[in-house]
Short mmCIF file of C-alpha atoms in Angstrom, two decimals:
data_model
loop_
_atom_site.label_atom_id
_atom_site.label_comp_id
_atom_site.label_asym_id
_atom_site.label_seq_id
_atom_site.Cartn_x
_atom_site.Cartn_y
_atom_site.Cartn_z
CA MET A 1 -46.98 -12.27 58.08
CA GLU A 2 -45.01 -15.50 58.33
CA VAL A 3 -45.84 -16.25 54.67
CA ILE A 4 -44.65 -12.79 53.59
CA ALA A 5 -41.43 -13.20 55.60
CA TRP A 6 -40.88 -16.64 54.09
CA LYS A 7 -41.36 -15.25 50.56
CA LYS A 8 -38.99 -12.40 51.28
CA LYS A 9 -36.32 -14.77 52.59
CA THR A 10 -36.84 -17.03 49.57
CA TRP A 11 -36.53 -14.08 47.17
CA ILE A 12 -33.30 -12.94 48.89
CA ARG A 13 -32.02 -16.53 48.91
CA TRP A 14 -32.40 -16.69 45.08
CA ILE A 15 -31.57 -13.13 43.99
CA ILE A 16 -28.23 -12.84 45.80
CA PRO A 17 -26.70 -16.03 44.29
CA ALA A 18 -28.12 -15.12 40.89
CA SER A 19 -26.56 -11.65 41.06
CA CYS A 20 -23.24 -13.13 42.07
CA LEU A 21 -23.45 -15.60 39.21
CA LEU A 22 -24.16 -12.84 36.70
CA LEU A 23 -21.22 -10.85 38.06
CA VAL A 24 -18.95 -13.88 37.69
CA PHE A 25 -20.09 -14.39 34.07
CA PHE A 26 -19.48 -10.71 33.29
CA LEU A 27 -16.00 -10.77 34.79
CA LEU A 28 -15.19 -14.02 33.00
CA GLY A 29 -16.35 -12.55 29.72
CA ALA A 30 -14.31 -9.39 30.21
CA HIS A 31 -11.33 -11.49 31.25
CA GLU A 32 -11.67 -13.71 28.16
CA LYS A 33 -11.89 -10.66 25.90
CA LEU A 34 -8.77 -9.14 27.44
CA GLN A 35 -7.06 -12.51 27.37
CA PHE A 36 -7.96 -12.99 23.69
CA GLU A 37 -6.59 -9.55 22.79
CA TRP A 38 -3.46 -10.24 24.83
CA ILE A 39 -2.94 -13.66 23.24
CA GLN A 40 -3.58 -12.26 19.74
CA ARG A 41 -1.01 -9.53 20.20
CA GLY A 42 1.42 -11.86 21.94
CA ASN A 43 1.15 -14.47 19.22
CA ARG A 44 1.76 -11.92 16.50
CA ALA A 45 4.75 -10.44 18.30
CA ALA A 46 6.18 -13.90 18.92
CA LEU A 47 5.63 -14.96 15.32
CA ALA A 48 7.30 -11.82 14.06
CA ALA A 49 10.41 -12.83 15.98
CA LEU A 50 10.53 -16.36 14.54
CA PRO A 51 13.30 -17.17 12.08
CA ALA A 52 12.33 -17.59 8.45
CA THR A 53 12.77 -21.37 8.65
CA ALA A 54 10.12 -21.57 11.36
CA LEU A 55 7.61 -20.26 8.85
CA SER A 56 8.48 -22.74 6.10
CA PRO A 57 5.73 -24.86 4.52
CA ASP A 58 7.02 -27.98 6.32
CA SER A 59 6.53 -26.42 9.77
CA PRO A 60 3.19 -26.38 11.60
CA PRO A 61 1.21 -23.45 10.19
CA PRO A 62 1.19 -20.36 12.43
CA PRO A 63 -2.12 -18.83 13.53
CA ARG A 64 -3.50 -16.86 10.58
CA ASP A 65 -4.40 -13.23 10.97
CA GLU A 66 -6.73 -13.11 7.98
CA LEU A 67 -8.05 -9.64 8.79
CA LEU A 68 -4.55 -8.16 9.21
CA GLY A 69 -5.08 -6.89 12.73
CA GLY A 70 -8.53 -5.56 11.90
CA LEU A 71 -7.55 -3.69 8.73
CA LEU A 72 -9.88 -5.79 6.59
CA SER A 73 -13.62 -6.04 6.92
CA PRO A 74 -14.96 -9.62 7.30
CA ASN A 75 -18.03 -8.71 5.24
CA PHE A 76 -16.87 -10.35 2.00
CA ASP A 77 -17.47 -13.62 0.21
CA PRO A 78 -14.05 -15.29 0.47
CA THR A 79 -14.37 -16.90 -2.97
CA SER A 80 -14.90 -13.54 -4.70
CA CYS A 81 -11.32 -12.54 -3.89
CA LEU A 82 -9.09 -15.38 -2.76
CA SER A 83 -6.08 -13.18 -2.04
CA ARG A 84 -7.93 -11.02 0.50
CA PHE A 85 -7.97 -13.67 3.21
CA GLN A 86 -5.24 -16.02 1.95
CA SER A 87 -2.31 -13.62 1.64
CA SER A 88 -1.58 -13.73 5.37
CA SER A 89 -0.60 -17.40 4.98
CA PHE A 90 2.30 -16.53 2.66
CA ARG A 91 3.91 -13.63 4.52
CA PRO A 92 5.37 -13.42 8.02
CA PRO A 93 2.95 -11.64 10.37
CA SER A 94 3.49 -7.90 10.41
CA PRO A 95 5.07 -6.53 13.60
CA HIS A 96 3.13 -3.29 12.99
CA LEU A 97 -0.38 -3.10 14.44
CA PRO A 98 -2.79 -0.58 12.92
CA SER A 99 -4.06 2.00 15.39
CA PRO A 100 -7.62 1.59 16.74
CA TYR A 101 -8.41 5.01 15.30
CA LEU A 102 -7.32 3.94 11.80
CA LEU A 103 -9.57 0.89 12.06
CA SER A 104 -12.55 3.02 13.07
CA ARG A 105 -11.88 5.51 10.26
CA LEU A 106 -11.72 2.69 7.70
CA ARG A 107 -15.09 1.36 8.87
CA ARG A 108 -16.53 4.89 8.67
CA TYR A 109 -15.10 5.27 5.19
CA GLU A 110 -16.67 1.98 4.08
CA ALA A 111 -20.07 3.20 5.30
CA LEU A 112 -19.61 6.51 3.44
CA HIS A 113 -18.56 4.73 0.26
CA LYS A 114 -21.57 2.43 0.39
CA LYS A 115 -23.89 5.42 0.87
CA CYS A 116 -22.38 7.44 -2.01
CA ALA A 117 -21.21 4.76 -4.47
CA PRO A 118 -22.35 4.48 -8.10
CA GLY A 119 -25.92 3.25 -8.29
CA THR A 120 -27.10 5.07 -5.16
CA LYS A 121 -29.54 7.97 -5.11
CA LEU A 122 -26.88 10.26 -3.65
CA TYR A 123 -24.51 9.41 -6.49
CA GLN A 124 -27.21 10.21 -9.05
CA LYS A 125 -27.86 13.51 -7.30
CA SER A 126 -24.14 14.35 -7.40
CA ILE A 127 -24.05 13.51 -11.11
CA ARG A 128 -26.93 15.91 -11.77
CA GLU A 129 -25.04 18.67 -9.95
CA LEU A 130 -21.91 17.82 -11.92
CA LYS A 131 -23.78 18.09 -15.21
CA SER A 132 -25.16 21.49 -14.23
CA ASP A 133 -21.58 22.67 -13.58
CA ARG A 134 -22.88 25.44 -11.32
CA PHE A 135 -21.11 25.84 -8.05
CA SER A 136 -20.04 28.43 -5.54
CA THR A 137 -17.83 28.60 -2.47
CA SER A 138 -20.72 27.38 -0.31
CA ASN A 139 -21.00 23.67 0.46
CA SER A 140 -22.78 21.35 -1.97
CA SER A 141 -26.28 20.19 -1.11
CA SER A 142 -25.05 16.61 -1.48
CA PRO A 143 -23.24 14.94 1.46
CA CYS A 144 -21.02 13.07 -1.00
CA ASN A 145 -17.76 14.47 -2.38
CA TYR A 146 -15.58 12.44 -4.73
CA ILE A 147 -12.04 11.96 -5.94
CA VAL A 148 -11.60 10.22 -9.30
CA TRP A 149 -8.23 8.55 -9.77
CA ILE A 150 -6.84 8.58 -13.33
CA PRO A 151 -4.16 5.91 -14.03
CA HIS A 152 -0.83 7.20 -15.27
CA TYR A 153 2.50 5.61 -16.23
CA GLY A 154 3.71 2.14 -15.09
CA LEU A 155 2.06 -0.37 -12.77
CA GLY A 156 4.19 0.51 -9.73
CA ASN A 157 3.53 4.22 -10.27
CA ARG A 158 -0.19 3.51 -10.50
CA VAL A 159 -0.27 1.59 -7.26
CA VAL A 160 1.61 4.20 -5.19
CA SER A 161 -0.48 7.05 -6.63
CA LEU A 162 -3.71 5.12 -6.02
CA VAL A 163 -2.79 4.55 -2.37
CA SER A 164 -1.91 8.25 -2.09
CA SER A 165 -5.29 9.20 -3.55
CA PHE A 166 -7.06 7.02 -0.98
CA PHE A 167 -5.00 8.66 1.77
CA PHE A 168 -6.19 12.07 0.54
CA ALA A 169 -9.78 10.79 0.38
CA LEU A 170 -9.57 9.49 3.95
CA LEU A 171 -8.34 12.86 5.25
CA ASN A 172 -11.08 14.79 3.45
CA ASN A 173 -14.09 12.44 3.67
CA ARG A 174 -14.14 11.94 -0.08
CA VAL A 175 -15.27 8.82 -1.90
CA LEU A 176 -12.55 7.27 -4.07
CA LEU A 177 -13.56 6.10 -7.54
CA ILE A 178 -11.14 4.74 -10.13
CA HIS A 179 -11.18 5.29 -13.87
CA GLU A 180 -10.72 1.66 -14.90
CA THR A 181 -9.02 1.60 -18.29
CA GLU A 182 -8.74 -1.62 -20.28
CA GLU A 183 -5.15 -2.36 -19.24
CA ILE A 184 -5.93 -2.36 -15.50
CA LYS A 185 -9.12 -4.43 -15.63
CA ASP A 186 -9.03 -7.66 -13.62
CA LEU A 187 -5.94 -6.62 -11.65
CA PHE A 188 -7.54 -5.91 -8.28
CA CYS A 189 -10.58 -6.94 -6.29
CA GLU A 190 -13.20 -4.52 -5.06
CA PRO A 191 -11.78 -3.21 -1.76
CA PHE A 192 -14.97 -1.98 -0.07
CA PRO A 193 -17.73 -4.34 1.10
CA GLY A 194 -21.10 -4.34 -0.63
CA THR A 195 -20.24 -1.72 -3.22
CA SER A 196 -17.93 -0.76 -6.12
CA TRP A 197 -15.12 1.72 -6.59
CA VAL A 198 -15.21 1.63 -10.40
CA LEU A 199 -16.34 4.83 -12.11
CA PRO A 200 -19.31 3.99 -14.39
CA SER A 201 -18.73 4.15 -18.14
CA ASP A 202 -21.50 6.74 -18.50
CA PHE A 203 -19.67 9.28 -16.33
CA PRO A 204 -20.44 12.64 -17.99
CA ILE A 205 -16.83 13.87 -18.15
CA ARG A 206 -15.27 12.08 -21.12
CA ASN A 207 -11.67 11.32 -22.15
CA LEU A 208 -10.26 11.47 -18.64
CA GLU A 209 -6.85 10.25 -19.86
CA SER A 210 -6.49 13.43 -21.92
CA PHE A 211 -6.44 15.70 -18.86
CA ASP A 212 -2.98 17.23 -18.48
CA ARG A 213 -1.19 20.33 -17.22
CA ASP A 214 -2.65 22.50 -20.00
CA SER A 215 -6.26 21.58 -19.14
CA LYS A 216 -8.45 24.58 -18.36
CA ARG A 217 -9.86 22.82 -15.29
CA SER A 218 -6.40 22.16 -13.90
CA TYR A 219 -6.36 23.58 -10.37
CA GLY A 220 -2.88 24.97 -10.97
CA ASN A 221 -4.15 26.88 -14.01
CA LEU A 222 -7.13 28.18 -12.01
CA ILE A 223 -4.68 29.56 -9.42
CA ARG A 224 -2.54 31.03 -12.20
CA ARG A 225 -5.61 32.88 -13.54
CA ASN A 226 -6.76 33.95 -10.04
CA ALA A 227 -9.97 32.03 -10.67
CA VAL A 228 -10.31 30.12 -7.40
CA THR A 229 -12.80 32.43 -5.70
CA LEU A 230 -15.70 30.81 -7.56
CA LEU A 231 -14.82 27.20 -8.20
CA PRO A 232 -16.65 24.97 -10.71
CA ALA A 233 -18.32 21.64 -9.97
CA TYR A 234 -15.09 19.79 -10.69
CA VAL A 235 -11.36 20.50 -10.94
CA TYR A 236 -8.43 18.47 -12.19
CA LEU A 237 -5.33 17.98 -10.01
CA HIS A 238 -2.21 17.54 -12.12
CA LEU A 239 0.45 15.85 -9.95
CA PRO A 240 2.76 13.75 -12.20
CA TRP A 241 6.52 14.32 -12.21
CA TYR A 242 6.22 17.17 -14.72
CA TYR A 243 3.90 19.33 -12.61
CA ASP A 244 4.77 23.01 -12.19
CA GLY A 245 4.87 25.48 -9.30
CA PHE A 246 1.16 26.31 -9.50
CA ASP A 247 0.19 22.62 -9.51
CA ARG A 248 2.33 22.08 -6.43
CA LEU A 249 0.37 24.65 -4.43
CA PHE A 250 -2.16 21.84 -3.99
CA PHE A 251 -0.08 20.76 -0.99
CA CYS A 252 -0.53 24.07 0.86
CA GLU A 253 -3.13 24.36 3.61
CA GLU A 254 -5.07 27.21 2.00
CA GLU A 255 -5.61 25.22 -1.21
CA GLN A 256 -6.54 22.10 0.77
CA ARG A 257 -9.32 24.13 2.40
CA ASN A 258 -10.47 25.61 -0.91
CA LEU A 259 -10.76 22.18 -2.51
CA ARG A 260 -13.23 21.02 0.15
CA HIS A 261 -15.82 23.18 -1.59
CA VAL A 262 -15.42 21.23 -4.84
CA PRO A 263 -17.62 18.11 -5.04
CA TRP A 264 -15.63 16.38 -7.77
CA VAL A 265 -11.82 16.23 -7.91
CA LEU A 266 -10.06 14.41 -10.77
CA LEU A 267 -6.49 13.41 -9.93
CA LYS A 268 -3.59 12.17 -12.02
CA SER A 269 -0.23 11.31 -10.49
CA ASP A 270 2.60 8.80 -10.84
CA HIS A 271 4.11 9.32 -7.37
CA TYR A 272 3.63 8.52 -3.70
CA PHE A 273 2.72 12.02 -2.54
CA VAL A 274 1.68 11.12 1.04
CA PRO A 275 4.75 12.73 2.73
CA ALA A 276 3.81 16.18 1.42
CA LEU A 277 0.36 15.99 3.07
CA PHE A 278 2.06 15.35 6.42
CA LEU A 279 3.36 18.92 6.18
CA VAL A 280 -0.14 20.43 6.21
CA ARG A 281 -0.62 21.72 9.76
CA GLU A 282 -4.39 21.19 9.73
CA TYR A 283 -3.93 17.43 9.38
CA GLU A 284 -1.46 17.02 12.25
CA GLU A 285 -3.78 15.72 14.97
CA GLU A 286 -5.72 13.45 12.61
CA LEU A 287 -2.50 11.94 11.26
CA ARG A 288 -1.09 11.48 14.75
CA GLN A 289 -4.10 9.33 15.65
CA LEU A 290 -4.28 7.50 12.33
CA PHE A 291 -0.58 6.65 12.11
CA PRO A 292 1.32 6.83 15.41
CA GLU A 293 4.07 4.99 13.51
CA ARG A 294 4.72 7.30 10.55
CA THR A 295 6.64 4.63 8.69
CA THR A 296 3.66 2.27 8.42
CA VAL A 297 1.32 4.41 6.29
CA PHE A 298 1.94 2.64 2.98
CA HIS A 299 2.28 -0.79 4.62
CA HIS A 300 -1.19 -0.54 6.18
CA LEU A 301 -3.00 1.20 3.33
CA VAL A 302 -1.67 -0.89 0.43
CA ARG A 303 -2.62 -4.11 2.26
CA TYR A 304 -6.06 -2.70 3.00
CA LEU A 305 -6.79 -1.30 -0.44
CA LEU A 306 -5.20 -3.55 -3.07
CA HIS A 307 -5.98 -7.25 -3.26
CA PRO A 308 -4.90 -9.06 -6.43
CA SER A 309 -7.77 -10.45 -8.50
CA ASN A 310 -8.33 -14.20 -8.67
CA ASN A 311 -6.63 -14.15 -12.07
CA VAL A 312 -3.47 -12.49 -10.70
CA TRP A 313 -3.56 -14.61 -7.56
CA GLY A 314 -3.81 -17.77 -9.67
CA HIS A 315 -0.66 -16.78 -11.60
CA ALA A 316 1.21 -16.16 -8.34
CA MET A 317 -0.01 -19.34 -6.61
CA ARG A 318 0.84 -21.67 -9.49
CA TYR A 319 4.38 -20.32 -9.66
CA TYR A 320 4.82 -20.26 -5.89
CA HIS A 321 3.79 -23.86 -5.36
CA ALA A 322 5.78 -25.07 -8.38
CA TYR A 323 9.08 -23.41 -7.42
CA LEU A 324 9.17 -21.54 -4.10
CA ALA A 325 6.91 -23.23 -1.56
CA LYS A 326 9.31 -25.93 -0.34
CA ALA A 327 12.30 -23.64 0.17
CA ASP A 328 13.47 -23.04 3.73
CA SER A 329 13.90 -19.32 3.02
CA ARG A 330 13.17 -16.95 0.16
CA VAL A 331 15.05 -13.94 -1.19
CA GLY A 332 13.48 -11.50 -3.64
CA ILE A 333 15.70 -9.48 -5.98
CA GLN A 334 14.02 -6.71 -7.97
CA ILE A 335 16.17 -5.15 -10.70
CA ARG A 336 15.29 -2.06 -12.72
CA ASN A 337 17.82 -0.13 -14.78
CA LEU A 338 15.94 3.13 -15.34
CA LYS A 339 16.20 4.60 -18.83
CA ASN A 340 16.59 8.16 -17.59
CA GLU A 341 19.43 7.19 -15.22
CA PRO A 342 21.06 4.06 -16.68
CA VAL A 343 24.12 2.23 -15.40
CA THR A 344 26.05 -0.49 -17.22
CA PHE A 345 24.96 -4.12 -16.94
CA ASP A 346 28.26 -5.19 -15.35
CA TYR A 347 28.16 -2.37 -12.78
CA LEU A 348 24.63 -3.22 -11.62
CA LEU A 349 25.32 -6.98 -11.57
CA ASP A 350 28.48 -6.52 -9.49
CA GLN A 351 26.60 -4.13 -7.20
CA ILE A 352 23.72 -6.58 -6.59
CA VAL A 353 25.92 -9.63 -6.05
CA GLY A 354 28.57 -7.79 -4.02
CA CYS A 355 26.09 -6.08 -1.70
CA SER A 356 23.98 -9.20 -1.25
CA LEU A 357 27.06 -11.21 -0.24
CA LYS A 358 28.44 -8.51 2.03
CA GLU A 359 25.11 -8.00 3.84
CA GLY A 360 24.43 -11.71 4.25
CA VAL A 361 21.41 -11.80 1.94
CA LEU A 362 23.07 -14.39 -0.32
CA PRO A 363 25.69 -16.96 0.71
CA ALA A 364 29.20 -16.84 -0.71
CA VAL A 365 30.46 -19.60 -3.01
CA VAL A 366 33.57 -21.69 -2.39
CA ALA A 367 36.65 -21.39 -4.53
CA GLY A 368 37.23 -24.18 -7.03
CA ASN A 369 34.70 -26.92 -7.71
CA GLY A 370 33.85 -27.79 -4.11
CA LYS A 371 34.35 -31.16 -2.40
CA LYS A 372 30.80 -32.15 -1.45
CA SER A 373 29.31 -35.39 -2.69
CA LEU A 374 25.72 -35.52 -3.89
CA LYS A 375 24.78 -37.53 -0.80
CA SER A 376 25.88 -34.76 1.56
CA TYR A 377 23.40 -32.33 0.01
CA SER A 378 20.32 -34.28 1.03
CA ASP A 379 19.87 -32.52 4.40
CA GLU A 380 20.99 -29.05 3.38
CA LYS A 381 18.75 -26.03 3.59
CA VAL A 382 17.34 -24.64 0.36
CA LYS A 383 17.28 -20.92 -0.32
CA ALA A 384 15.03 -19.84 -3.21
CA VAL A 385 16.06 -16.63 -4.98
CA PHE A 386 13.22 -15.05 -6.94
CA MET A 387 14.35 -12.42 -9.46
CA THR A 388 12.42 -9.90 -11.55
CA SER A 389 14.05 -7.89 -14.33
CA LEU A 390 13.51 -6.80 -17.92
CA ASP A 391 17.01 -8.11 -18.70
CA VAL A 392 17.34 -11.90 -18.42
CA ARG A 393 21.15 -11.71 -18.17
CA TYR A 394 21.02 -10.87 -14.45
CA TYR A 395 19.09 -14.06 -13.73
CA GLU A 396 21.37 -16.15 -15.95
CA ARG A 397 24.54 -14.90 -14.25
CA VAL A 398 23.28 -15.37 -10.69
CA ARG A 399 21.86 -18.80 -11.51
CA SER A 400 25.16 -19.88 -13.09
CA MET A 401 27.09 -18.70 -10.03
CA TYR A 402 25.18 -21.05 -7.73
CA TYR A 403 24.90 -23.87 -10.29
CA GLU A 404 28.64 -24.04 -10.85
CA LYS A 405 29.83 -23.49 -7.26
CA ALA A 406 28.92 -24.82 -3.83
CA THR A 407 28.11 -22.30 -1.07
CA THR A 408 30.29 -21.73 1.97
CA THR A 409 27.25 -22.16 4.23
CA GLY A 410 26.27 -25.48 2.69
CA GLU A 411 22.93 -24.07 1.53
CA VAL A 412 21.53 -25.05 -1.83
CA VAL A 413 20.56 -21.90 -3.74
CA ALA A 414 17.90 -22.22 -6.42
CA VAL A 415 17.42 -19.16 -8.65
CA TYR A 416 14.18 -18.44 -10.51
CA GLU A 417 12.77 -15.79 -12.81
CA PRO A 418 9.18 -16.21 -14.11
CA GLY A 419 9.24 -14.13 -17.28
CA HIS A 420 11.56 -12.43 -19.72
CA GLU A 421 9.52 -9.44 -20.89
CA VAL A 422 12.49 -7.38 -22.24
CA GLU A 423 10.50 -4.12 -22.08
CA GLN A 424 7.69 -2.58 -20.04
CA LYS A 425 4.27 -2.76 -21.72
CA THR A 426 2.03 -0.66 -19.53
CA GLU A 427 -0.85 -0.60 -22.02
CA ASP A 428 -0.96 -4.42 -22.25
CA GLN A 429 -3.41 -5.94 -19.77
CA GLY A 430 -1.76 -9.38 -19.90
CA HIS A 431 1.62 -7.81 -19.17
CA ASN A 432 0.15 -6.01 -16.16
CA VAL A 433 -1.36 -9.24 -14.82
CA ARG A 434 2.04 -10.94 -14.98
CA ALA A 435 3.77 -7.89 -13.47
CA MET A 436 1.34 -7.78 -10.55
CA ALA A 437 1.85 -11.50 -9.98
CA GLU A 438 5.62 -10.86 -9.79
CA ILE A 439 5.07 -8.09 -7.22
CA VAL A 440 2.99 -10.52 -5.16
CA LEU A 441 5.73 -13.19 -5.35
CA LEU A 442 8.37 -10.65 -4.33
CA SER A 443 6.24 -9.77 -1.32
CA PHE A 444 6.48 -13.39 -0.08
CA SER A 445 10.23 -12.96 0.45
CA ASP A 446 11.96 -13.13 3.81
CA LYS A 447 14.58 -10.67 2.51
CA LEU A 448 14.33 -8.16 -0.32
CA VAL A 449 16.88 -6.51 -2.58
CA THR A 450 15.58 -3.58 -4.64
CA THR A 451 16.97 -0.96 -6.99
CA ALA A 452 16.82 2.75 -6.26
CA CYS A 453 13.73 4.79 -7.19
CA SER A 454 11.73 1.81 -8.48
CA THR A 455 8.02 1.98 -7.60
CA PHE A 456 7.79 -1.72 -8.52
CA GLY A 457 10.06 -2.48 -5.57
CA TYR A 458 8.21 0.01 -3.36
CA VAL A 459 4.95 -1.89 -3.79
CA ALA A 460 6.54 -5.27 -2.99
CA GLN A 461 8.20 -3.97 0.19
CA GLY A 462 4.99 -2.26 1.28
CA LEU A 463 2.93 -5.44 0.89
CA SER A 464 5.49 -7.56 2.73
CA GLY A 465 6.51 -5.07 5.41
CA VAL A 466 10.13 -6.16 4.82
CA VAL A 467 12.83 -3.49 4.98
CA PRO A 468 14.80 -3.82 1.72
CA LEU A 469 18.48 -3.63 0.87
CA VAL A 470 18.54 -0.84 -1.72
CA MET A 471 21.02 -0.61 -4.60
CA LEU A 472 22.06 3.04 -4.88
CA LYS A 473 22.91 5.09 -7.95
CA PRO A 474 26.69 5.67 -8.04
CA TRP A 475 26.33 9.44 -8.41
CA LYS A 476 23.89 9.66 -5.46
CA SER A 477 25.50 7.27 -2.99
CA ASN A 478 28.38 9.15 -1.35
CA GLY A 479 30.57 6.15 -2.04
CA ALA A 480 28.17 3.48 -0.72
CA ALA A 481 26.98 0.83 -3.18
CA CYS A 482 23.90 -0.06 -1.14
CA ARG A 483 22.05 0.73 2.04
CA TRP A 484 19.34 -0.82 4.16
CA ALA A 485 16.20 1.30 3.99
CA ALA A 486 14.89 2.71 7.25
CA SER A 487 11.40 1.31 6.61
CA PRO A 488 9.14 -0.11 3.88
CA GLU A 489 7.80 3.40 3.14
CA PRO A 490 8.22 4.56 -0.49
CA CYS A 491 10.05 7.71 -1.45
CA TYR A 492 8.25 10.75 -2.85
CA LEU A 493 10.77 11.13 -5.65
CA ILE A 494 9.90 14.64 -6.89
CA PRO A 495 8.31 16.52 -3.98
CA PRO A 496 7.00 20.13 -4.06
CA THR A 497 10.11 21.58 -2.44
CA ASN A 498 9.65 24.87 -0.54
CA VAL A 499 6.39 25.90 -2.25
CA CYS A 500 4.49 26.12 1.05
CA ASN A 501 7.26 26.99 3.51
CA GLN A 502 6.45 30.70 3.61
CA ARG A 503 2.68 30.26 3.56
CA SER A 504 0.39 29.82 6.55
CA GLY A 505 -0.34 26.20 7.44
CA PHE A 506 3.13 24.79 6.83
CA ASN A 507 3.86 22.36 9.66
CA LYS A 508 7.48 22.91 10.72
CA LYS A 509 7.10 20.51 13.64
CA MET A 510 6.05 17.66 11.36
CA ALA A 511 8.94 18.41 8.99
CA LYS A 512 11.22 16.34 11.25
CA ASN A 513 9.24 13.27 10.13
CA VAL A 514 9.68 14.09 6.43
CA ARG A 515 13.32 13.75 5.42
CA GLN A 516 15.60 12.83 2.53
CA CYS A 517 15.20 9.33 1.06
CA GLU A 518 17.95 6.73 1.06
CA ASP A 519 17.72 6.18 -2.69
CA GLU A 520 17.00 9.69 -4.04
CA THR A 521 18.76 12.79 -2.75
CA GLY A 522 15.99 15.06 -4.02
CA GLY A 523 13.17 12.90 -2.65
CA VAL A 524 11.52 12.76 0.77
CA LYS A 525 9.92 9.99 2.82
CA LEU A 526 8.34 9.49 6.23
CA PHE A 527 10.50 8.70 9.26
CA ASP A 528 9.67 8.03 12.92
#
């Protein structure tokens, strides 16, 4: 009995301290996890409040958030796409954290894409169903539904429509595939780990670029013919600027439900159509969880989805380190004089310079020749101004202004423009590579100046998260030459006004978050 009692005491003597030790380790681990999350958030908030000079190349490098707050998956070979994990080093940390629900949905999407991507058995099964072209209003036997994005119009238009297509895919559990034409090859990296988003060249539907509003498979034309009760294996969504009233019914709740029965959706657009989907009542709760901050949709999704290829990134890095890296601060000025709404060169130049001076984006110059000696410039701050335009005269005039005059702040202003393309060449792959590199360089700016209604500027502000100073059209400005945007969100320039207001499913409550844009009186954008 004494031996049993001794063993019992010994067992108690060991088990109680061991249990306490395990409890201490557990609490320490939980504390460290909470502490890490707190430090990570605190660091990012503190860094976001730092002045631009604190983030200059000569300062100690800030902690890098390579995964952008969890937006990006770590399951990539870093060398396959240098920009994916390096871009955070060249932009101030975003003050906008993605919601935990968005992060979980992105991981779920990545798993779905990997399961249904080209080369899988499920994809081959879906292709067989597509070739049969037999379908009814019942659900497909395949768990994979697809949206095929068809590129249309300029590079900026393509980027905003591609992000919009992914947004639609995310809401409807569709797999996004892109029709990669020659002029967009080698622009972007694969965005999803362990798989591809490129539509194979043997896709059975040919000549995708030829689909337009007169196509028989256009969903708008199917509605016009009252032929939506028995839908085919695929339909075409025609959503460019010249879409008609029947095409615009796509944004109504009833048609959103109907389209879930179609395994393959082909989509062409040149706009950022996300705001219109916020007005579908059925999506309200999902969108509330995905994007508690309405004005961060494009900022989060464009950084998640589009990573410049190593070729584009190389163009941007060589220019950045040659001209911009050693500046204490950087200003990006994006100029586009739209052909359908042109203004005179002198008007736009005066508008850009006048607004930039008034709003403190650029420093004023002193009258006369200035009194500073060369020696007194040695310790002055350098402000790099990076300009993009199809008209080199804007760059020449701004450069001359700061070359010929000293600034009132004592700053040295260096003005750069990488190329002088003269005209847009959307069908030229080399042109698109250079254009994408310019967008990347604009997105490294501490302050941005953009021109109204330019999707080129929209993409740069979305990547950077910087709220731009927007140059307004004189006939749409109510007397103001410029205005600070409310957020980096793009404008939906030609929305489907009033087509769904009288139909069931229109979300009047959400309409308060979808209001008139700063730069286009007929457009709408997301507001908080």
